[in-house]
Structures are given as structure tokens and as C-alpha cells.
Coordinates of C-alpha atoms and ligand atoms in Angstrom, one line a residue:
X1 CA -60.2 9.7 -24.8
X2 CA -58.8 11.1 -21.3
X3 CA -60.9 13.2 -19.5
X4 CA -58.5 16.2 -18.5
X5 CA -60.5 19.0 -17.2
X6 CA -62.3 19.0 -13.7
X7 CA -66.2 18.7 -13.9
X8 CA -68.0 21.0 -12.1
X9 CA -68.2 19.0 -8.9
X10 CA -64.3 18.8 -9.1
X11 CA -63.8 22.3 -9.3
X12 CA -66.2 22.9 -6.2
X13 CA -64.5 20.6 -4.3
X14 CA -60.7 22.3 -5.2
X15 CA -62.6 25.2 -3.9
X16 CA -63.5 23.6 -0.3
X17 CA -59.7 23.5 -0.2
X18 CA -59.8 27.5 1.0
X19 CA -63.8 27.2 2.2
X20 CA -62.5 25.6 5.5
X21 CA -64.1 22.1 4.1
X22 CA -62.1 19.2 6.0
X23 CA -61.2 18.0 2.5
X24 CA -57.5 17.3 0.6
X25 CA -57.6 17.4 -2.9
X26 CA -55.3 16.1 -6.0
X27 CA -56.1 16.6 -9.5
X28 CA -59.2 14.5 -10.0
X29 CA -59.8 13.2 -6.6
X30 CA -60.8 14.5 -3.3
X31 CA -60.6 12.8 -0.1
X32 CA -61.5 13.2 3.1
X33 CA -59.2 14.1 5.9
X34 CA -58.9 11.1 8.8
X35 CA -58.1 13.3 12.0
X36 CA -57.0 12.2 15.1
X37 CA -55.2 9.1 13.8
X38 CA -52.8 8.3 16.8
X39 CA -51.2 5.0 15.4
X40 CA -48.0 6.9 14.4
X41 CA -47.5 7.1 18.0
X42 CA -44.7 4.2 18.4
X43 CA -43.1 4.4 14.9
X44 CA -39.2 5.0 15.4
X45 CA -37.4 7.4 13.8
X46 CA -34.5 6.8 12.3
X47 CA -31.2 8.7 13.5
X48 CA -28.9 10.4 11.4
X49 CA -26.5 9.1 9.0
X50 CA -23.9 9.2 6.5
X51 CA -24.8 6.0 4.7
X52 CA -24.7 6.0 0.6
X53 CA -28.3 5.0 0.7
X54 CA -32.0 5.4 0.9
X55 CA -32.1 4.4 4.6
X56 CA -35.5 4.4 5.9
X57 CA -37.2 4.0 9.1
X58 CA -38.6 0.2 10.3
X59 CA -42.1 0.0 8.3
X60 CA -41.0 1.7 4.7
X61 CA -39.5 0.6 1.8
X62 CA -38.8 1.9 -1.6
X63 CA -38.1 1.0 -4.9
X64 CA -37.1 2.9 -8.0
X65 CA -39.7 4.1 -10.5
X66 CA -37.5 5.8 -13.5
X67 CA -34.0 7.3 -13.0
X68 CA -31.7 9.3 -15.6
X69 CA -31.1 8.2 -19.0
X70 CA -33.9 5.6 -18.7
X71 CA -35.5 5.6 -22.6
X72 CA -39.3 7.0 -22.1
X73 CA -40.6 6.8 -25.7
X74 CA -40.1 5.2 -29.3
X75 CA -38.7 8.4 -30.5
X76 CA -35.8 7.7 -28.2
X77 CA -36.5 10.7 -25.8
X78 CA -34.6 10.1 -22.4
X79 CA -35.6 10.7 -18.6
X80 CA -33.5 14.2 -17.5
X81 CA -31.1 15.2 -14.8
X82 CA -31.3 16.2 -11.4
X83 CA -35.1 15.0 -11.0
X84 CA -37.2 17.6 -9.0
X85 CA -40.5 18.5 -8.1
X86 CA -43.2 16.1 -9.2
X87 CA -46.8 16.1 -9.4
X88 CA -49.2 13.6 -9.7
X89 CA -52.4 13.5 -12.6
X90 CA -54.7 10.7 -12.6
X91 CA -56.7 9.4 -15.4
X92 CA -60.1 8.5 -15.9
X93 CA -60.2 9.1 -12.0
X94 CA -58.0 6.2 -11.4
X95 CA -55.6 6.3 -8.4
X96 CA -52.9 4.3 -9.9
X97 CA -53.0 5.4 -13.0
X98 CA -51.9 9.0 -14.2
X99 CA -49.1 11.1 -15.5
X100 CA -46.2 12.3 -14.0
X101 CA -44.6 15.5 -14.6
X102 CA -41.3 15.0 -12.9
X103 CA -39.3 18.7 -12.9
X104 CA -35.2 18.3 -14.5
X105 CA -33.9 21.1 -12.5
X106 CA -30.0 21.6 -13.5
X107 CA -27.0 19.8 -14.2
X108 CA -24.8 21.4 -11.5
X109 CA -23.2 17.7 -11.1
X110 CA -21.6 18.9 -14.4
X111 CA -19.0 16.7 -14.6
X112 CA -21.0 13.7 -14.9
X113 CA -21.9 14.8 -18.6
X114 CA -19.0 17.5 -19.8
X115 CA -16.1 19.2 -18.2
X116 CA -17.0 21.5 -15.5
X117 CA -15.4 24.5 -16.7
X118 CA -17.3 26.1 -19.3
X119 CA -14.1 27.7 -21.4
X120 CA -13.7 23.4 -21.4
X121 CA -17.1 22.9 -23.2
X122 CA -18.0 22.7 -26.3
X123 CA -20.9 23.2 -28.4
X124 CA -21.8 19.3 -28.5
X125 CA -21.4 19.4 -24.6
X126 CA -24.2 22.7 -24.5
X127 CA -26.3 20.3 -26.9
X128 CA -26.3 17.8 -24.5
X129 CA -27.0 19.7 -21.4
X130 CA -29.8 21.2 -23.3
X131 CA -31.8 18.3 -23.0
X132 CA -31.2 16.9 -19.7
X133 CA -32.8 19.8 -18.4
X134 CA -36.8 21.4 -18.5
X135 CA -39.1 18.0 -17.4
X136 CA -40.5 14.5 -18.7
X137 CA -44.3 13.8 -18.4
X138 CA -44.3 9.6 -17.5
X139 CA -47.3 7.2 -17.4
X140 CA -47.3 5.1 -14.4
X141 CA -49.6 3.1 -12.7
X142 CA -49.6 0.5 -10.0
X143 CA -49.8 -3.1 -10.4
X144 CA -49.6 -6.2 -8.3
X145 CA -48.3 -3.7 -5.7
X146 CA -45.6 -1.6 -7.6
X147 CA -45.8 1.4 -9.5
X148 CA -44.2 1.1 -13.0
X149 CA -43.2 3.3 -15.9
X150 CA -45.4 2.6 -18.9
X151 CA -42.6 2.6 -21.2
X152 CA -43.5 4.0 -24.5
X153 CA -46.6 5.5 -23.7
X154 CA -48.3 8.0 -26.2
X155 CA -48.3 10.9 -23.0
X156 CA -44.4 10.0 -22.3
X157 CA -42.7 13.4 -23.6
X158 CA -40.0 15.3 -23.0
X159 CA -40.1 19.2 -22.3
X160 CA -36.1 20.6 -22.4
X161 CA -34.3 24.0 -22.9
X162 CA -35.1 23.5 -26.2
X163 CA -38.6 23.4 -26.4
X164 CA -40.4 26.6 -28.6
X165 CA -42.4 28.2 -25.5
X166 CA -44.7 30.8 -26.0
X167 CA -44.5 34.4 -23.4
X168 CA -47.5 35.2 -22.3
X169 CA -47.3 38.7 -21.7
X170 CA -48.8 42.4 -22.5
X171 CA -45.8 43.5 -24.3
X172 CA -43.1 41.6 -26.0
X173 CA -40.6 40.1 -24.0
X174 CA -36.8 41.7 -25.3
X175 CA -38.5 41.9 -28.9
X176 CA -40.1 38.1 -28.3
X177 CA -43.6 36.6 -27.6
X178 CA -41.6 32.9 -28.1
X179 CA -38.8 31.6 -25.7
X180 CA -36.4 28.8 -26.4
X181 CA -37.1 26.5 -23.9
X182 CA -37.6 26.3 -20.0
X183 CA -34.5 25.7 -17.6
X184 CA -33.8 25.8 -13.8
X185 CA -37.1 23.8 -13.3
X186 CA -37.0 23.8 -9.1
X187 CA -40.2 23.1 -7.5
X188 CA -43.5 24.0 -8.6
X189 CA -47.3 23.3 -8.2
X190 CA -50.8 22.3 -10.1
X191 CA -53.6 24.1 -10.7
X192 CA -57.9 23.1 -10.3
X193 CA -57.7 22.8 -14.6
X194 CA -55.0 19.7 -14.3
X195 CA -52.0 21.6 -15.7
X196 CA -48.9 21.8 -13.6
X197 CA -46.7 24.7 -13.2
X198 CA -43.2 24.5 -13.4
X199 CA -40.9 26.9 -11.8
X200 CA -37.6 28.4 -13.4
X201 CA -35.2 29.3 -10.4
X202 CA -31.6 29.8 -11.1
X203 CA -31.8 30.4 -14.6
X204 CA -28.7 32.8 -14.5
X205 CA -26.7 29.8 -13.9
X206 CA -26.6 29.1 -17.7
X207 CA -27.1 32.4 -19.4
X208 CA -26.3 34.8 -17.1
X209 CA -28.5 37.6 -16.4
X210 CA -28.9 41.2 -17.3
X211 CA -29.4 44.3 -15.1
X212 CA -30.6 47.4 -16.1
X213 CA -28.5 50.9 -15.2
X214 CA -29.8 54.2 -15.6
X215 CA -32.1 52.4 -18.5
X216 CA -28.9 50.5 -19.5
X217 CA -29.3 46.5 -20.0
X218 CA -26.1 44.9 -19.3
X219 CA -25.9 40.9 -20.1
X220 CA -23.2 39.6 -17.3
X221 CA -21.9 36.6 -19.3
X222 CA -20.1 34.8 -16.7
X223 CA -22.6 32.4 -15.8
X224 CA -21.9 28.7 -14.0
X225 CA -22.7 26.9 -16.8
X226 CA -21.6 29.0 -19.7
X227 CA -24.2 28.4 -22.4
X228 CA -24.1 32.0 -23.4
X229 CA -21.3 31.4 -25.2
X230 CA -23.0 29.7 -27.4
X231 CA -26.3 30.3 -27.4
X232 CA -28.2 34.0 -28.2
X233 CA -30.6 33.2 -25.6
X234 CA -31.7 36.6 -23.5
X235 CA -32.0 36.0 -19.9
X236 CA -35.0 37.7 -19.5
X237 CA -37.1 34.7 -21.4
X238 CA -36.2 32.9 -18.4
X239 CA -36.9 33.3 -14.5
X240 CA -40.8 32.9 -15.0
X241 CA -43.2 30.3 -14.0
X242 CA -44.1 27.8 -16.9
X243 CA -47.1 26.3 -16.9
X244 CA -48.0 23.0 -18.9
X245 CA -51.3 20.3 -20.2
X246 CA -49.5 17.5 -19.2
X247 CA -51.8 15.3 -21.0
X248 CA -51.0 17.6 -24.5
X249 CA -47.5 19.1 -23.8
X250 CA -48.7 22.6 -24.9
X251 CA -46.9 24.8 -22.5
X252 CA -46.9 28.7 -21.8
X253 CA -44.7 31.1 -19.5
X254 CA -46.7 33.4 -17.2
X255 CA -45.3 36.4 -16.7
X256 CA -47.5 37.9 -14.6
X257 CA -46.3 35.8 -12.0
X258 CA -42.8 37.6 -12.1
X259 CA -40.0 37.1 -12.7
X260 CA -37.3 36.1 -10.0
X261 CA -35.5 32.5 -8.7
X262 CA -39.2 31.1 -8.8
X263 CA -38.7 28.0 -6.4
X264 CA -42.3 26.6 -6.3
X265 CA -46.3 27.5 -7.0
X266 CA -49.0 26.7 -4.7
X267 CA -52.2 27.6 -6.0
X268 CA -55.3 27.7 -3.9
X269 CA -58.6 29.7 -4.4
X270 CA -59.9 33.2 -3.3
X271 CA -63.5 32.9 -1.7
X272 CA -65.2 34.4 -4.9
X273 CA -63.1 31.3 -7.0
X274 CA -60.3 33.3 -8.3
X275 CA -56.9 31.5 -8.2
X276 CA -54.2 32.4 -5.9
X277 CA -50.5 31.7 -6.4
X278 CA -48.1 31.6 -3.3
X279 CA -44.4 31.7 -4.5
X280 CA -41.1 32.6 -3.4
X281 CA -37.4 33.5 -4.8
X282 CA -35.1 31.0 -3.7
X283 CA -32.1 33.6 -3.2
X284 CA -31.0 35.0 0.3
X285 CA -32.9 38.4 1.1
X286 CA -35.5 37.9 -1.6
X287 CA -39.1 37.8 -1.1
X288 CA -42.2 36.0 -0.7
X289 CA -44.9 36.7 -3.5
X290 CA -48.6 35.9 -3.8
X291 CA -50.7 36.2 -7.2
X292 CA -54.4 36.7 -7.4
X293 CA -55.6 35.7 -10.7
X294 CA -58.2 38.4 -12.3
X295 CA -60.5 35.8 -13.6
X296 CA -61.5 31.8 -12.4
X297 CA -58.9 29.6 -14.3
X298 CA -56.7 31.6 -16.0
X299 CA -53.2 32.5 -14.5
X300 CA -52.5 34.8 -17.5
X301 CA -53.8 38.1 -16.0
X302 CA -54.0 39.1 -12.3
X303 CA -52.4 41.4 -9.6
X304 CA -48.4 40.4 -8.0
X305 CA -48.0 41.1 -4.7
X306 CA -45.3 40.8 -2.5
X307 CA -44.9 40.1 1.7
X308 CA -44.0 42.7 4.1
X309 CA -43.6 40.5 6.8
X310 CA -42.4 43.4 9.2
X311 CA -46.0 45.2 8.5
X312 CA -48.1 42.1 7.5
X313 CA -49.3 43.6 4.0
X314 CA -49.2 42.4 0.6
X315 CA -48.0 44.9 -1.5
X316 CA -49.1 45.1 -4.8
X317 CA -46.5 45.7 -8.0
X318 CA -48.5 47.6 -10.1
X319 CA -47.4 50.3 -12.5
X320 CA -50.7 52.0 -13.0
X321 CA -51.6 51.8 -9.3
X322 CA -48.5 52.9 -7.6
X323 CA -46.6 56.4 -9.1
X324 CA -43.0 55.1 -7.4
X325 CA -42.7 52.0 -9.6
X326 CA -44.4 54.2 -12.9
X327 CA -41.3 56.6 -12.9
X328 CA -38.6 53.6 -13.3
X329 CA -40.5 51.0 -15.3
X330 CA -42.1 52.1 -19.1
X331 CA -44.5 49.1 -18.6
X332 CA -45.6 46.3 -16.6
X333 CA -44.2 44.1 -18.4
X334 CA -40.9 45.8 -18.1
X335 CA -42.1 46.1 -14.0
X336 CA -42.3 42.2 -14.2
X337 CA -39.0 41.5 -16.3
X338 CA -37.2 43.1 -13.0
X339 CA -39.5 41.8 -10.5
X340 CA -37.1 42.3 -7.6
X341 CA -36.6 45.8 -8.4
X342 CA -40.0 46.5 -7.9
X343 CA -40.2 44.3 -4.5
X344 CA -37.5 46.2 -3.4
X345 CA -39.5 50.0 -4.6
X346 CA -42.4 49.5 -2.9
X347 CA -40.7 47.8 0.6
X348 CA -41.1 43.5 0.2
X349 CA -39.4 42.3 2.9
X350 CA -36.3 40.1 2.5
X351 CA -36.1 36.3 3.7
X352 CA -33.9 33.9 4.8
X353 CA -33.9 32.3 1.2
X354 CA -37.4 31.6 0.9
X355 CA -38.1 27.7 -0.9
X356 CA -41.2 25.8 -1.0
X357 CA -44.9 26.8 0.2
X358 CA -47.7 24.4 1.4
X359 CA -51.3 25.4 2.3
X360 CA -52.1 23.4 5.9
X361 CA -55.7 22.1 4.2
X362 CA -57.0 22.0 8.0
X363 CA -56.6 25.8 8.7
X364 CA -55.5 27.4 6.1
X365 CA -51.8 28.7 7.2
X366 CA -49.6 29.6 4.3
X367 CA -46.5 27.5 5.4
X368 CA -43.0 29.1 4.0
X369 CA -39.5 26.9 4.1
X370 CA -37.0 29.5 4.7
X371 CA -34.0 26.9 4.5
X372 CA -31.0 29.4 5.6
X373 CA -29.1 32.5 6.4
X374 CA -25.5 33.3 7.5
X375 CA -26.9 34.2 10.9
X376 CA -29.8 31.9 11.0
X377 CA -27.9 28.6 9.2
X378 CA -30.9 26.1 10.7
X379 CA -33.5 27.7 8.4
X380 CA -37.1 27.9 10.0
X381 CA -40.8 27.9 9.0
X382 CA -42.4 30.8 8.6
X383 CA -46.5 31.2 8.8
X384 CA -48.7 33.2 7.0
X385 CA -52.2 33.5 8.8
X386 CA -54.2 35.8 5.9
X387 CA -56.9 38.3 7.4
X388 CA -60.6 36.3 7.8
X389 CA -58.6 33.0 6.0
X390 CA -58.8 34.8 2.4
X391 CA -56.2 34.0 -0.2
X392 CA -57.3 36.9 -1.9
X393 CA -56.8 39.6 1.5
X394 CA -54.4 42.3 1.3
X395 CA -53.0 41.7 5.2
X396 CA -52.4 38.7 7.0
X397 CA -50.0 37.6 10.7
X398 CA -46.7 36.7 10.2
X399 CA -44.6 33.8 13.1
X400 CA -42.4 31.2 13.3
X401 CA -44.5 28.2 12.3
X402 CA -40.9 26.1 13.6
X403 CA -37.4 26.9 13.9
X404 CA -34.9 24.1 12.6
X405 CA -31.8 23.6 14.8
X406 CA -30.4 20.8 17.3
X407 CA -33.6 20.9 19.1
X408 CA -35.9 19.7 16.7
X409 CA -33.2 17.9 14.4
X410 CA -33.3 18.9 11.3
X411 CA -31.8 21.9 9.7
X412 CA -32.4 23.7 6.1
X413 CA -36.3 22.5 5.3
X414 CA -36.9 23.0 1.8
X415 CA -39.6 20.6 -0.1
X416 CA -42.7 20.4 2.1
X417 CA -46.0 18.4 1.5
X418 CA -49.2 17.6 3.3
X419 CA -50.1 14.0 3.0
X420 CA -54.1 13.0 2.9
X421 CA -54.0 13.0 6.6
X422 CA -53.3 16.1 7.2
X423 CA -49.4 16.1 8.7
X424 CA -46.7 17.6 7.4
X425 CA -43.5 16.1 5.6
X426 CA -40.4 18.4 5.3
X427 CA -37.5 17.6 3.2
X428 CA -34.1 18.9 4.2
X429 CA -31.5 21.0 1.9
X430 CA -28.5 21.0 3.8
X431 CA -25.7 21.7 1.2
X432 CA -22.3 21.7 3.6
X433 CA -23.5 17.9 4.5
X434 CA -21.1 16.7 7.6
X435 CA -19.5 20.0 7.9
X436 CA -19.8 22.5 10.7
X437 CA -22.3 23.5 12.0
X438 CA -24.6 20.7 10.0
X439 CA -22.0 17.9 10.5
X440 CA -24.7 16.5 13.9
X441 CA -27.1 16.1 10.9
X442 CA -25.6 13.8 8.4
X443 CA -27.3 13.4 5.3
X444 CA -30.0 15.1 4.2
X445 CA -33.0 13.6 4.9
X446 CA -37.2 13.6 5.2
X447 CA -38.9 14.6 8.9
X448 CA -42.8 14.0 9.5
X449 CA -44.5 16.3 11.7
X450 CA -48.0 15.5 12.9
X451 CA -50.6 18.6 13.0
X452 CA -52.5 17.3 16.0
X453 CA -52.5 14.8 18.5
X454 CA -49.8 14.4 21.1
X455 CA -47.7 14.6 19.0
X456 CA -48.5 17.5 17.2
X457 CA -45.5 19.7 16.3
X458 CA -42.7 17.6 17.1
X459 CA -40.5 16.3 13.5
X460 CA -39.3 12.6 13.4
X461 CA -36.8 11.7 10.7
X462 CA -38.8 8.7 8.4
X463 CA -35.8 8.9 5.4
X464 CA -31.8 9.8 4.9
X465 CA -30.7 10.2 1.2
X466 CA -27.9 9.1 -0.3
X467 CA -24.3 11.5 0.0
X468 CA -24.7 14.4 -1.3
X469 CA -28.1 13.8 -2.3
X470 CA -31.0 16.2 -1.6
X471 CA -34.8 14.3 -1.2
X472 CA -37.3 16.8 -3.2
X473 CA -40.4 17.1 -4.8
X474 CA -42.5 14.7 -2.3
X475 CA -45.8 14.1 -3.9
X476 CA -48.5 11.4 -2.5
X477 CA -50.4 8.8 -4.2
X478 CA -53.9 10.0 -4.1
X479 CA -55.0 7.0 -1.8
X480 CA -51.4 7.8 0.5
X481 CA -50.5 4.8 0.1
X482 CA -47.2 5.4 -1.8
X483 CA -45.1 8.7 -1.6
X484 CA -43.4 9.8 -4.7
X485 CA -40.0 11.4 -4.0
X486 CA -36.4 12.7 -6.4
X487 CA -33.4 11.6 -5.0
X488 CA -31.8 14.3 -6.6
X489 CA -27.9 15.1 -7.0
X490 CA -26.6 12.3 -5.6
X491 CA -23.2 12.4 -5.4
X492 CA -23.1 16.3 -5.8
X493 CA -20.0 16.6 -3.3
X494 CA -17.4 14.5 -5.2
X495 CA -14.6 16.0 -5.6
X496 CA -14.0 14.3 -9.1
X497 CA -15.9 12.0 -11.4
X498 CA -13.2 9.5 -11.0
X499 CA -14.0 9.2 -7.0
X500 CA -17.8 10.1 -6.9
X501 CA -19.0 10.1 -3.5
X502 CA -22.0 8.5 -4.3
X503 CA -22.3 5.2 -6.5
X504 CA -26.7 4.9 -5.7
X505 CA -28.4 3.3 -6.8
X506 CA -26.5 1.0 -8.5
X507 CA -23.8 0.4 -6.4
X508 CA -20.1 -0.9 -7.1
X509 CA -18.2 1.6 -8.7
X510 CA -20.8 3.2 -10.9
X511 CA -21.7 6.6 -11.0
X512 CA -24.8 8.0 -9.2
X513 CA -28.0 8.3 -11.0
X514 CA -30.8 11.4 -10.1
X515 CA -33.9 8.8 -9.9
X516 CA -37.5 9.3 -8.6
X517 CA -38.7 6.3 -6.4
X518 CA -41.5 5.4 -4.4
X519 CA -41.7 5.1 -0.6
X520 CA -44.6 2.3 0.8
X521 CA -45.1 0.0 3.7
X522 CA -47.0 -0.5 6.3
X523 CA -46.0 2.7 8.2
X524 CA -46.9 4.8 5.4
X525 CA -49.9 3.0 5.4
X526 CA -50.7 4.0 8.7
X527 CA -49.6 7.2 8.7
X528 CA -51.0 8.7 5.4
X529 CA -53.6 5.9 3.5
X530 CA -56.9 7.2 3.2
Ligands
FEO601 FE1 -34.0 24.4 -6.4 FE2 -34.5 26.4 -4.1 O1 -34.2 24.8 -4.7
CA602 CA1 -35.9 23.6 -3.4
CA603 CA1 -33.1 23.0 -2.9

């Protein structure tokens, strides 16, 4: 029988995350934070390129763990599209052994499974791209030195568009407490009870969305993907943060959360153990949102705040509380349906597309990739300081944490992660790859940035992806010893499936494959291992 929920002396350690303890934590383990390491001092960085290939810097290899249409179980189920965010479970306390959720975000490469004009597709091509989408939970574990995928494992499941969902919410969700399936799965996070939450993000790429006028719902059916013309699927059962036992499958979407482009979830704890969400909605002039849970480990009730950067206060988007957002919405559920509505009401400030959030374990900073604007194209870091370090506080100091551009050679950060050290790793999203103004940049690629020493603030490139692929969902080994990491959408800039741009990993004249690998060697060794 696996053990799946944190003893007590888990749980108090998750806590030391936000209690200024010097302590990193993963689901099950806890380890303390080496400081001062200076060893990364001489490690070279690699320079750009345009190479069809994980190129990585002297020191790191990789190898591939699963990658798309691999078979995961004996009922046939198959590994998704367009791998994402992952996160890491261990069992029995085991460091290399565990669960892997691995996030399927879209299928935006389109033409690699049907046409990519929807009036082309038909229902059988829908069917299809039904299931390549949602997530797979993998068992892998390490031996002799590799991580492998236990193929056939009783945990190995697939969650897809089609999965029965339940809506957790206070009223009924357009007439439903059930959704059909979860979609759009971008980046997400875990929580202190081992469940991982999975974010929905551009949902209105396959449905559509509605908007309301003078009270009047209107369903724009024009979406990228078209499965609304097919499937009765209402909009507003998607855009909400899913979250999921890995080790059972049972799932559940959160809608106090909100609803919005939900790119990620970083949970952390309030000083009296409550749990605190920082997300953001990956779209340009949306916001930044933080959730503080009404009770220890529940995300299922709880105040939704948004950022006003310009006068650091969270804002909260309550109906009862504030009068403004009770004369337009009938009900807080209806106030969370149209989320940015209410952001908007009460005066959330907008953001130069807000993506992934990390919490810097050694002081607390909330750190925000905002990958790009039409007037800032480099993207930046933005960094939340809240008041006396409480996830829970109501105002907090807003700066530039780090400004992407020529200077400090990357451009568009998106996935971040701490590793067990303490340092920062920031993936790049650069989506014109090789054209002006990004063209200096090449491929997009993975940058370290140390948090101390001398250092401390400057980001070397460690990894380049393959064309048109985007590195994403970064998640450590719990001994850092091995970094988990998508190579997602390789390929993504062909102009037809008959010349892909991108033949990795296989080479010749196949057609790329979305595949999560692992990154080790002796440089990661030194630079992360605990
Ligand atoms: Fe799915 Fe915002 O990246
Ligand atoms: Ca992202
Ligand atoms: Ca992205």
C-alpha cells in the first residue's frame, strides 16, 4: 500500500517553506539548502544556436524518459501531445521512485494529427485530439543510473478532454456540477497533501468562449481548434485550475481559483497554515492572482485576490464584500465564471503576459515570468516582496526582479524552478525564434541564475531546444541529481508536415515527437545535488 498523504512532520516541514526555515521541499521529502556552493564558478555556458537538438553545455547530458504515442498501460492508453509542466511524487519516500504527472497542454502542431483547418476536420479527427490532450500520470524510477518508464504500471493513467470531472463550486456551473474533461493543461503546481494541480490556460482555443452583454451570454464559435462544432461543451467548464490524487486519478476543478488563461499554481503556506495559491493569466494585459485557502488543506473554499502592482495591494473579488462587483454579478460563482471582469471592476493591474510563479525558498520573493509585450518584447521578472514575508498579507512591494534583453541574453522567460540549492532556472518562450528582434537568441533555450555568490544574478545558458521547440515544466529529482524537463512542440514553425522543421528526436526524416527527458552529469551534480 502507498503512503500518499504527508505525516505530520511532513506537513510541518512544507510549512518551514514560508517560516523562513533554510529548507526546500518536494512532495515527501525535505532537504536542506547547501549555500554558498561556488563550484559553478568555471562551468561554460553554451552560446546560442539554431541546432535541431538538445545541445547542452560541457558536463550535462540527457536522455529520453517517454515521448508521444509511447503505450503507458495494458489498456492501451497512450503518452499525450505537447508534454508540459511536470511534477514529481515519490513513493514510500523513495527518491527514485514516484509518479509523474506530466501536463498534455494542446495540439497547436495540428497538422501532425488532422488537417489544420477546422471546416477540414472531422468528427474522428476531434476524437482524436480529445485524447492527446489533459495529462498522463507515469511510474518511473532510477536504476543503474537512468530513470525509466515502468511500463504498465497499475498508477500509469491517462487524464484527457474526455475525462467526467467534477465542478467544485457554490452554484452550478451553466446548469452543471460535472465537466467533460480538462484541456489547455499549461503549467501548474503541487500542493502539502501530494495532489498536483493542473492549470487550463487557453481553453478558448478549442471551444471558443462566451462573453456576457448586458446579462447576455454569447458563445463565439470560431475557435483555433474548432471542436465546438462538434462538441456541446460550454466554455465556462473550462479555464479553471484542476486539481488531481495522482496516486488515485480522482480529479476536481476549483473554481474558486477563477477562472482565466490559468498558466501555473504555486502553493505555499500562510503563517497560521492556510494554503496560498500564486497564479497568473497567461494573456497580454491580464493579471496576477493570489488565493488564500479558508481552511488548512483544502483549496475548495477561500478568498481570490488580484495584484495592483501600481498600488501594491491585493484586491479581493468578493461579491458580498465589495458593492461594485454585487451590482454586475448574481453570485460568486457567476463573479468567478468571468474572473477578468471582476479584476478589471475592482482595478487588477494588467501584465506583460504573466506565465509561471516560483517562491525563492531563501527569502520568500514571489517571482513572476512576464515573458512579453509589444513594447517590452524581452519579457522581465517581476518580484513580489509580501508585507512582514506573509503569503496570506493584503500588501506587498512590487520591482524588476530581472529584465531579459541583449544584456543578460535571454529573452521571453516563462517556466521557472528553484533547484535544491537554492538558484534559479528559467526557461525561455520565444515564439518568432530567429526573427527580429529575437533572431541574436536562436533557439529557445534554459539559463541558470545563481541567488548568491559572485555570481549571484547573472543567467548562463546550460540548454538550447530543438527548432521550434519550447523547454517547459522543469522539475528536479528530489536528490538534484537529475532535472526533468518537456521538450515541447518541436517542430511548431514548419510550414508543412511534409517539410517539418524539426525531425527530434529521432532524426532522418521523421516527424518530431513532444518527449520529456532527463538532464544529468556531473555539472548538474555540482550545481544542484544535495
Ligand atoms: Fe502555456 Fe503560458 O504557456
Ligand atoms: Ca508557459
Ligand atoms: Ca509558454
Amino acid at each position: 500500500m502507498m503512503e500518499h498523504h504527508w505525516s505530520r512532520r511532513e506537513f510541518l516541514r512544507f510549512m518551514g517553506r514560508t517560516m523562513g526555515a533554510t529548507a526546500l521541499t518536494y512532495p515527501g521529502l525535505v532537504f536542506p539548502v547547501a549555500r554558498g556552493s561556488s563550484a559553478m564558478a568555471d562551468f561554460h555556458p553554451i552560446t546560442p544556436t539554431s541546432a535541431d537538438e538538445v545541445v547542452l553545455a560541457d558536463g550535462l547530458e540527457y536522455h529520453i524518459l517517454v515521448s508521444w504515442m509511447d503505450r503507458i498501460n495494458g489498456a492501451g492508453e497512450r503518452f499525450g501531445f505537447n508534454n508540459d509542466y511536470t511534477a514529481f511524487f515519490s513513493i514510500g519516500g523513495n527518491p527514485h521512485d514516484g509518479l509523474l504527472w506530466v501536463n498534455h497542454e494542446e495540439v497547436f502542431s495540428g497538422y501532425f494529427l488532422s488537417p489544420d483547418d477546422p471546416q477540414e476536420k472531422t468528427m474522428e479527427h476531434i476524437e482524436q485530439e480529445v485524447l492527446e490532450v489533459g495529462g498522463s500520470i507515469i511510474r518511473i524510477n532510477k536504476r543503474d543510473g537512468h530513470w525509466r518508464l515502468v511500463q504498465d504500471d497499475q498508477y500509469n493513467r491517462r487524464i484527457n478532454a474526455s475525462t467526467r470531472i467534477p465542478i467544485i463550486s457554490e452554484q452550478p456551473v451553466h446548469g452543471a456540477r460535472e465537466a467533460v474533461g480538462t484541456l489547455g493543461n499549461c503549467a501548474g503546481g503541487f500542493t502539502p497533501w501530494k495532489t498536483v494541480l493542473t492549470c487550463e490556460e487557453n481553453f478558448n482555443l478549442f471551444l471558443g468562449d462566451v462573453t456576457f452583454v448586458s446579462g447576455t451570454r454569447v458563445h463565439e464559435k470560431d475557435s483555433y481548434l474548432g471542436w465546438e462544432r462538434y462538441l456541446d461543451h460550454p466554455p465556462e467548464h473550462y479555464g479553471w485550475v484542476v486539481e488531481i490524487d495522482p496516486f488515485t486519478g480522482a480529479a476536481k476543478k476549483l473554481t474558486a481559483l477563477g477562472r482565466f488563461a490559468h498558466e501555473g499554481a504555486t502553493v505555499t503556506q500562510a503563517k497560521d497554515g492556510r494554503p496560498v495559491v500564486y497564479m497568473s493569466d497567461d494573456k497580454i494585459d491580464e493579471c496576477i492572482y493570489k488565493f488564500v485557502a479558508a481552511e488548512p488543506g483544502s483549496l475548495a473554499r477561500g478568498t481570490l485576490y488580484v495584484a495592483a502592482t501600481d498600488t501594491g495591494r491585493w484586491l479581493p473579488l468578493d461579491v458580498v464584500r465589495d458593492p461594485r462587483l454585487k451590482e454586475v454579478f448574481g453570485s460568486q460563482t457567476e463573479l468567478l465564471v468571468r474572473t477578468r471582469e471582476a479584476a478589471k471592476l475592482v482595478g487588477g493591474s494588467p501584465q506583460d503576459r504573466p506565465e509561471d510563479i516560483e517562491i525563492d525558498p531563501q527569502s520568500g520573493a514571489v517571482l513572476i515570468a512576464l515573458t512579453k509585450h509589444p513594447e517590452r518584447p524581452f519579457g522581465s521578472i517581476l518580484k513580489l516582496a509580501e508585507k512582514d514575508n506573509d503569503p496570506s498579507a493584503e500588501e506587498f512591494t512590487a520591482s524588476t526582479f530581472l529584465a531579459g534583453g541583449h544584456e543578460s541574453g535571454f529573452a521571453c522567460p516563462d517556466n521557472l524552478v528553484f533547484d535544491p540549492q537554492g538558484n534559479l532556472w528559467i526557461c525561455t518562450d520565444i515564439y518568432d525564434l530567429n526573427q527580429p528582434p529575437y533572431h541574436p537568441f536562436k533557439n529557445n533555450g534554459l539559463f541558470y541564475l545563481p541567488m548568491s555568490g559572485r555570481h549571484a544574478g547573472i543567467p548562463r545558458q546550460v540548454a538550447s531546444a530543438p527548432s521550434g521547440a519550447e523547454l517547459t515544466g522543469p522539475t528536479f529529482s528530489p536528490d538534484g541529481r537529475s532535472l526533468f524537463l518537456s521538450v515541447q512542440h518541436p517542430g511548431e514553425n514548419s510550414t508543412s508536415p511534409d517539410t517539418p522543421s524539426s525531425h527530434w528526436p529521432d532524426g532522418g526524416d521523421s516527424l518530431p515527437r513532444p518527449s520529456v527527458i532527463y538532464v544529468s552529469g556531473p555539472l548538474l551534480d555540482e550545481l544542484t545535488a544535495v
